[in-house]
Amino acid sequence: MRDDKVNIRSNKKTEVNKLVEIWYEGSLIAHDFIDKNYWESQQTEMEEKYILMSETYVVSNEKEVVGFVSMMNNYLAALFIDIKYQGGGYGKGLLDFIKRQRENIQLKVYKKNNKAVDFYLKNGFVIKEETLDEETSEEEFLMEWEKG
């Protein structure tokens, strides 16, 4: 990822469908241990409720939006990068962008989502506790980052 080609800005209402698509495709792959019907059932909620309620920023390359981050105060509710662009530094770019605006950040991540757990650990988050997501019956970590 080259910084001069990357743009991070607040999302536009017209981009919500694109963000839901990135979230849905990413969720199916990152959370393949959860029935895909669960993710299908959540699409409308994402579109009509969650993205609109949160402070959301998109990252784009020269051509298109490639990912987004959604914050609810200091809680990182979502960070998703289009599956075609994962591993290109966009997620770290979004995370660094949010870290500059916050003193601390909390998030929950599924324990089985090793890629995400490793990503957050590498980026200064620590595991605070292990909880159970009641909707999916999957174990998850509550993770936290604090400005050093």
Coordinates of N, CA and C in Angstrom, one line a residue:
M1 N 0.8 -1.2 0.0 CA 0.0 0.0 0.0 C 0.9 1.2 0.0
R2 N 0.7 2.1 -0.9 CA 1.5 3.4 -1.0 C 0.6 4.5 -0.5
D3 N 1.1 5.2 0.5 CA 0.3 6.2 1.2 C -0.2 7.3 0.3
D4 N 0.5 7.6 -0.8 CA 0.1 8.7 -1.7 C -1.1 8.3 -2.5
K5 N -1.4 7.0 -2.6 CA -2.5 6.5 -3.4 C -3.7 6.2 -2.5
V6 N -3.6 6.3 -1.2 CA -4.7 5.9 -0.3 C -5.4 7.1 0.3
N7 N -6.7 7.0 0.4 CA -7.5 8.1 0.8 C -8.4 7.5 1.9
I8 N -8.4 8.1 3.1 CA -9.3 7.8 4.2 C -10.2 9.0 4.5
R9 N -11.5 8.7 4.5 CA -12.5 9.8 4.7 C -13.8 9.2 5.3
S10 N -14.7 10.1 5.8 CA -16.0 9.6 6.2 C -16.7 9.0 5.1
N11 N -17.5 8.0 5.4 CA -18.3 7.4 4.4 C -19.5 8.2 3.9
K12 N -19.9 8.0 2.7 CA -21.1 8.7 2.2 C -22.3 7.7 2.2
K13 N -23.5 8.2 2.4 CA -24.7 7.4 2.5 C -24.8 6.5 1.2
T14 N -24.4 7.0 0.1 CA -24.5 6.3 -1.2 C -23.5 5.0 -1.2
E15 N -22.6 5.0 -0.2 CA -21.6 3.9 -0.2 C -22.1 2.7 0.7
V16 N -23.2 2.8 1.4 CA -23.5 1.8 2.4 C -23.7 0.4 1.8
N17 N -24.3 0.3 0.6 CA -24.4 -1.0 -0.1 C -23.0 -1.6 -0.3
K18 N -22.1 -0.8 -0.7 CA -20.7 -1.3 -1.0 C -20.1 -1.8 0.3
L19 N -20.3 -1.1 1.4 CA -19.7 -1.5 2.7 C -20.4 -2.8 3.2
V20 N -21.7 -2.9 3.0 CA -22.3 -4.1 3.4 C -21.8 -5.3 2.6
E21 N -21.6 -5.1 1.3 CA -21.0 -6.2 0.5 C -19.6 -6.6 0.9
I22 N -18.8 -5.6 1.3 CA -17.4 -5.9 1.8 C -17.5 -6.7 3.1
W23 N -18.4 -6.2 4.0 CA -18.6 -6.8 5.3 C -19.1 -8.3 5.1
Y24 N -20.1 -8.5 4.2 CA -20.7 -9.8 4.1 C -19.7 -10.8 3.5
E25 N -19.0 -10.4 2.4 CA -18.0 -11.3 1.8 C -16.9 -11.6 2.8
G26 N -16.4 -10.6 3.5 CA -15.4 -10.8 4.5 C -15.8 -11.7 5.6
S27 N -17.0 -11.5 6.1 CA -17.5 -12.3 7.2 C -17.6 -13.8 6.8
L28 N -18.1 -14.1 5.6 CA -18.2 -15.5 5.2 C -16.9 -16.2 5.2
I29 N -15.8 -15.5 4.8 CA -14.5 -16.1 4.7 C -13.8 -16.1 6.1
A30 N -13.8 -15.0 6.8 CA -13.2 -14.9 8.1 C -13.9 -15.7 9.2
H31 N -15.2 -15.9 9.0 CA -16.0 -16.6 10.0 C -16.6 -17.8 9.4
D32 N -15.8 -18.6 8.7 CA -16.4 -19.8 8.0 C -16.9 -20.9 9.0
F33 N -16.6 -20.7 10.3 CA -17.1 -21.6 11.3 C -18.5 -21.2 11.8
I34 N -19.1 -20.2 11.2 CA -20.4 -19.8 11.6 C -21.3 -19.9 10.3
D35 N -22.5 -20.5 10.5 CA -23.4 -20.7 9.4 C -23.6 -19.5 8.5
K36 N -23.5 -19.6 7.2 CA -23.7 -18.4 6.4 C -25.0 -17.8 6.4
N37 N -26.1 -18.6 6.8 CA -27.4 -18.0 7.0 C -27.4 -16.9 8.1
Y38 N -26.5 -17.1 9.1 CA -26.5 -16.0 10.1 C -26.0 -14.7 9.5
W39 N -25.0 -14.7 8.6 CA -24.5 -13.5 8.0 C -25.5 -12.9 7.1
E40 N -26.2 -13.8 6.3 CA -27.3 -13.3 5.4 C -28.4 -12.6 6.2
S41 N -28.7 -13.1 7.4 CA -29.8 -12.5 8.2 C -29.4 -11.2 8.8
Q42 N -28.1 -10.9 8.9 CA -27.6 -9.7 9.5 C -27.4 -8.5 8.5
Q43 N -27.5 -8.8 7.2 CA -27.2 -7.8 6.2 C -28.1 -6.6 6.3
T44 N -29.4 -6.8 6.5 CA -30.3 -5.6 6.6 C -30.0 -4.8 7.8
E45 N -29.7 -5.5 8.9 CA -29.3 -4.7 10.2 C -28.1 -3.9 9.9
M46 N -27.1 -4.5 9.2 CA -25.9 -3.7 8.9 C -26.2 -2.5 8.1
E47 N -27.0 -2.7 7.0 CA -27.3 -1.6 6.1 C -28.2 -0.5 6.7
E48 N -29.2 -0.9 7.5 CA -30.2 0.0 7.9 C -29.9 0.6 9.3
K49 N -29.0 -0.1 10.1 CA -28.8 0.3 11.5 C -27.4 0.5 11.8
Y50 N -26.6 -0.5 11.8 CA -25.2 -0.4 12.3 C -24.3 0.6 11.6
I51 N -24.2 0.6 10.3 CA -23.4 1.6 9.6 C -23.8 3.0 9.9
L52 N -25.2 3.2 9.9 CA -25.7 4.5 10.0 C -25.5 5.1 11.5
M53 N -25.5 4.2 12.5 CA -25.4 4.5 13.9 C -23.9 4.8 14.2
S54 N -23.0 4.3 13.5 CA -21.6 4.4 13.9 C -20.9 5.5 13.1
E55 N -19.7 5.8 13.6 CA -18.8 6.8 13.0 C -17.9 5.9 12.0
T56 N -18.2 6.0 10.7 CA -17.6 5.1 9.7 C -16.7 5.9 8.8
Y57 N -15.5 5.3 8.6 CA -14.5 5.8 7.6 C -14.2 4.8 6.6
V58 N -14.1 5.2 5.3 CA -13.7 4.3 4.3 C -12.3 4.6 3.8
V59 N -11.7 3.5 3.3 CA -10.3 3.6 2.7 C -10.5 3.3 1.2
S60 N -9.9 4.1 0.3 CA -10.0 3.8 -1.1 C -8.7 3.9 -1.7
N61 N -8.6 3.1 -2.8 CA -7.4 3.3 -3.7 C -7.7 4.2 -4.8
E62 N -7.0 4.2 -5.9 CA -7.3 5.2 -7.0 C -8.7 4.9 -7.6
K63 N -9.1 3.7 -7.5 CA -10.4 3.3 -8.3 C -11.6 3.2 -7.4
E64 N -11.5 2.6 -6.2 CA -12.7 2.3 -5.5 C -12.5 2.2 -4.0
V65 N -13.6 2.1 -3.3 CA -13.5 1.9 -1.8 C -13.1 0.4 -1.6
V66 N -12.1 0.2 -0.8 CA -11.6 -1.1 -0.6 C -11.8 -1.6 0.9
G67 N -12.3 -0.8 1.8 CA -12.6 -1.2 3.1 C -13.1 -0.1 4.0
F68 N -13.4 -0.5 5.2 CA -14.0 0.5 6.1 C -13.8 0.1 7.6
V69 N -13.9 1.1 8.4 CA -13.9 0.9 9.9 C -15.1 1.7 10.5
S70 N -15.8 1.0 11.4 CA -16.9 1.6 12.1 C -16.6 1.7 13.6
M71 N -16.8 2.9 14.2 CA -16.5 3.1 15.6 C -17.8 3.5 16.3
M72 N -18.0 3.0 17.5 CA -19.1 3.5 18.4 C -18.4 4.0 19.6
N73 N -18.2 5.3 19.7 CA -17.3 5.9 20.7 C -16.0 5.3 20.7
N74 N -15.5 4.5 21.7 CA -14.2 3.9 21.7 C -14.2 2.4 21.3
Y75 N -15.4 2.0 20.9 CA -15.5 0.6 20.5 C -15.4 0.4 19.0
L76 N -14.5 -0.5 18.6 CA -14.3 -0.7 17.2 C -15.3 -1.8 16.8
A77 N -16.4 -1.4 16.1 CA -17.5 -2.3 15.8 C -17.2 -3.2 14.6
A78 N -16.5 -2.6 13.6 CA -16.2 -3.3 12.4 C -14.9 -2.8 11.7
L79 N -14.1 -3.7 11.2 CA -13.0 -3.3 10.3 C -12.9 -4.3 9.3
F80 N -13.3 -4.0 8.1 CA -13.3 -5.0 7.0 C -12.6 -4.4 5.7
I81 N -11.8 -5.3 5.1 CA -11.2 -4.9 3.8 C -11.7 -5.9 2.8
D82 N -12.0 -5.4 1.6 CA -12.4 -6.2 0.5 C -11.5 -7.4 0.3
I83 N -12.0 -8.6 0.2 CA -11.2 -9.8 0.1 C -10.1 -9.7 -1.0
K84 N -10.3 -8.9 -2.0 CA -9.4 -8.8 -3.1 C -8.2 -8.0 -2.7
Y85 N -8.3 -7.2 -1.7 CA -7.3 -6.2 -1.3 C -6.7 -6.5 0.1
Q86 N -7.1 -7.6 0.7 CA -6.5 -8.0 2.0 C -5.0 -8.2 2.0
G87 N -4.3 -7.8 3.0 CA -2.9 -8.0 3.0 C -2.1 -6.9 2.4
G88 N -2.8 -5.9 1.9 CA -2.1 -4.8 1.3 C -1.9 -3.6 2.2
G89 N -2.1 -3.7 3.5 CA -1.9 -2.6 4.4 C -3.0 -1.7 4.7
Y90 N -4.2 -1.9 4.0 CA -5.3 -1.0 4.2 C -5.9 -1.1 5.6
G91 N -6.0 -2.3 6.1 CA -6.5 -2.5 7.5 C -5.7 -1.8 8.5
K92 N -4.3 -1.9 8.4 CA -3.4 -1.2 9.3 C -3.6 0.3 9.1
G93 N -3.7 0.7 7.9 CA -3.9 2.2 7.6 C -5.1 2.7 8.3
L94 N -6.3 2.0 8.2 CA -7.5 2.4 8.9 C -7.3 2.4 10.4
L95 N -6.7 1.3 10.9 CA -6.5 1.2 12.4 C -5.6 2.3 12.9
D96 N -4.5 2.6 12.2 CA -3.6 3.7 12.6 C -4.4 5.1 12.6
F97 N -5.2 5.2 11.6 CA -6.1 6.4 11.5 C -6.9 6.6 12.7
I98 N -7.6 5.5 13.1 CA -8.5 5.6 14.3 C -7.7 5.8 15.6
K99 N -6.5 5.1 15.7 CA -5.7 5.2 16.9 C -5.2 6.7 17.1
R100 N -5.0 7.4 16.1 CA -4.6 8.8 16.2 C -5.8 9.7 16.8
Q101 N -7.0 9.2 16.8 CA -8.2 9.9 17.3 C -8.6 9.5 18.6
R102 N -8.1 8.4 19.2 CA -8.6 7.8 20.4 C -7.5 7.6 21.4
E103 N -7.8 7.6 22.7 CA -6.9 7.3 23.8 C -6.9 5.8 24.0
N104 N -8.0 5.1 23.8 CA -8.1 3.7 23.9 C -9.2 3.2 23.0
I105 N -9.1 1.9 22.7 CA -10.0 1.3 21.7 C -10.3 -0.1 22.3
Q106 N -11.5 -0.5 22.3 CA -11.9 -1.9 22.6 C -12.6 -2.5 21.4
L107 N -12.5 -3.9 21.3 CA -13.2 -4.6 20.3 C -13.4 -6.0 20.7
K108 N -14.3 -6.7 20.0 CA -14.4 -8.1 20.2 C -14.1 -8.8 18.9
V109 N -13.5 -10.0 19.0 CA -13.1 -10.7 17.8 C -13.3 -12.2 18.2
Y110 N -13.8 -13.0 17.2 CA -14.0 -14.4 17.4 C -12.6 -15.1 17.6
K111 N -12.6 -15.9 18.6 CA -11.3 -16.6 19.0 C -10.8 -17.5 17.8
K112 N -11.7 -18.0 17.0 CA -11.3 -18.9 15.9 C -10.8 -18.1 14.7
N113 N -11.0 -16.8 14.7 CA -10.6 -15.9 13.6 C -9.1 -15.5 13.8
N114 N -8.2 -16.5 13.6 CA -6.8 -16.4 14.0 C -6.2 -15.2 13.3
K115 N -6.5 -15.0 12.0 CA -5.9 -13.9 11.3 C -6.2 -12.5 11.9
A116 N -7.4 -12.3 12.4 CA -7.8 -11.1 13.0 C -7.2 -11.0 14.4
V117 N -7.2 -12.0 15.2 CA -6.6 -12.0 16.5 C -5.1 -11.6 16.4
D118 N -4.4 -12.3 15.4 CA -3.0 -12.0 15.2 C -2.8 -10.5 14.8
F119 N -3.6 -10.0 13.9 CA -3.6 -8.7 13.4 C -3.6 -7.7 14.5
Y120 N -4.6 -7.9 15.4 CA -4.8 -6.9 16.5 C -3.7 -7.0 17.5
L121 N -3.2 -8.3 17.8 CA -2.1 -8.4 18.7 C -0.8 -7.7 18.2
K122 N -0.6 -7.9 16.9 CA 0.6 -7.2 16.3 C 0.5 -5.7 16.3
N123 N -0.8 -5.2 16.4 CA -1.0 -3.8 16.4 C -1.2 -3.2 17.7
G124 N -0.7 -3.9 18.8 CA -0.7 -3.3 20.1 C -1.9 -3.6 21.0
F125 N -2.9 -4.4 20.5 CA -4.0 -4.8 21.4 C -3.6 -5.9 22.3
V126 N -4.3 -6.0 23.5 CA -4.1 -7.1 24.4 C -5.5 -7.7 24.6
I127 N -5.4 -9.0 24.9 CA -6.7 -9.7 25.2 C -7.0 -9.5 26.7
K128 N -8.2 -8.9 26.9 CA -8.6 -8.6 28.3 C -9.4 -9.7 28.9
E129 N -10.3 -10.3 28.1 CA -11.1 -11.4 28.6 C -11.6 -12.2 27.5
E130 N -12.1 -13.4 27.9 CA -12.7 -14.3 26.9 C -14.2 -14.3 27.2
T131 N -15.0 -14.1 26.2 CA -16.5 -14.1 26.4 C -17.1 -15.1 25.4
L132 N -18.4 -15.2 25.5 CA -19.2 -16.0 24.6 C -20.2 -15.1 23.8
D133 N -20.2 -15.2 22.5 CA -21.2 -14.4 21.7 C -22.5 -15.2 21.8
E134 N -23.5 -14.6 22.4 CA -24.7 -15.4 22.6 C -25.4 -15.7 21.3
E135 N -25.3 -14.8 20.3 CA -26.0 -15.1 19.0 C -25.5 -16.2 18.3
T136 N -24.2 -16.4 18.4 CA -23.5 -17.5 17.5 C -23.0 -18.7 18.4
S137 N -23.0 -18.5 19.7 CA -22.4 -19.5 20.7 C -20.9 -19.7 20.4
E138 N -20.3 -18.7 19.8 CA -18.8 -18.8 19.6 C -18.1 -18.0 20.6
E139 N -16.9 -18.5 21.0 CA -16.0 -17.8 22.0 C -15.4 -16.6 21.3
E140 N -15.3 -15.5 22.0 CA -14.6 -14.4 21.4 C -13.7 -13.7 22.5
F141 N -12.8 -12.9 22.0 CA -11.9 -12.2 22.9 C -12.4 -10.7 22.9
L142 N -12.3 -10.2 24.1 CA -12.5 -8.7 24.3 C -11.0 -8.2 24.3
M143 N -10.7 -7.3 23.3 CA -9.3 -6.9 23.2 C -9.3 -5.3 23.4
E144 N -8.2 -4.8 23.9 CA -8.1 -3.4 24.1 C -6.7 -2.8 23.7
W145 N -6.7 -1.6 23.3 CA -5.5 -0.9 22.9 C -5.6 0.4 23.7
E146 N -4.4 0.8 24.3 CA -4.3 2.1 24.9 C -3.1 2.9 24.4
K147 N -3.3 4.2 24.2 CA -2.3 5.0 23.7 C -1.1 5.0 24.7
G148 N 0.1 4.8 24.2 CA 1.3 4.6 25.0 C 1.8 5.8 25.6

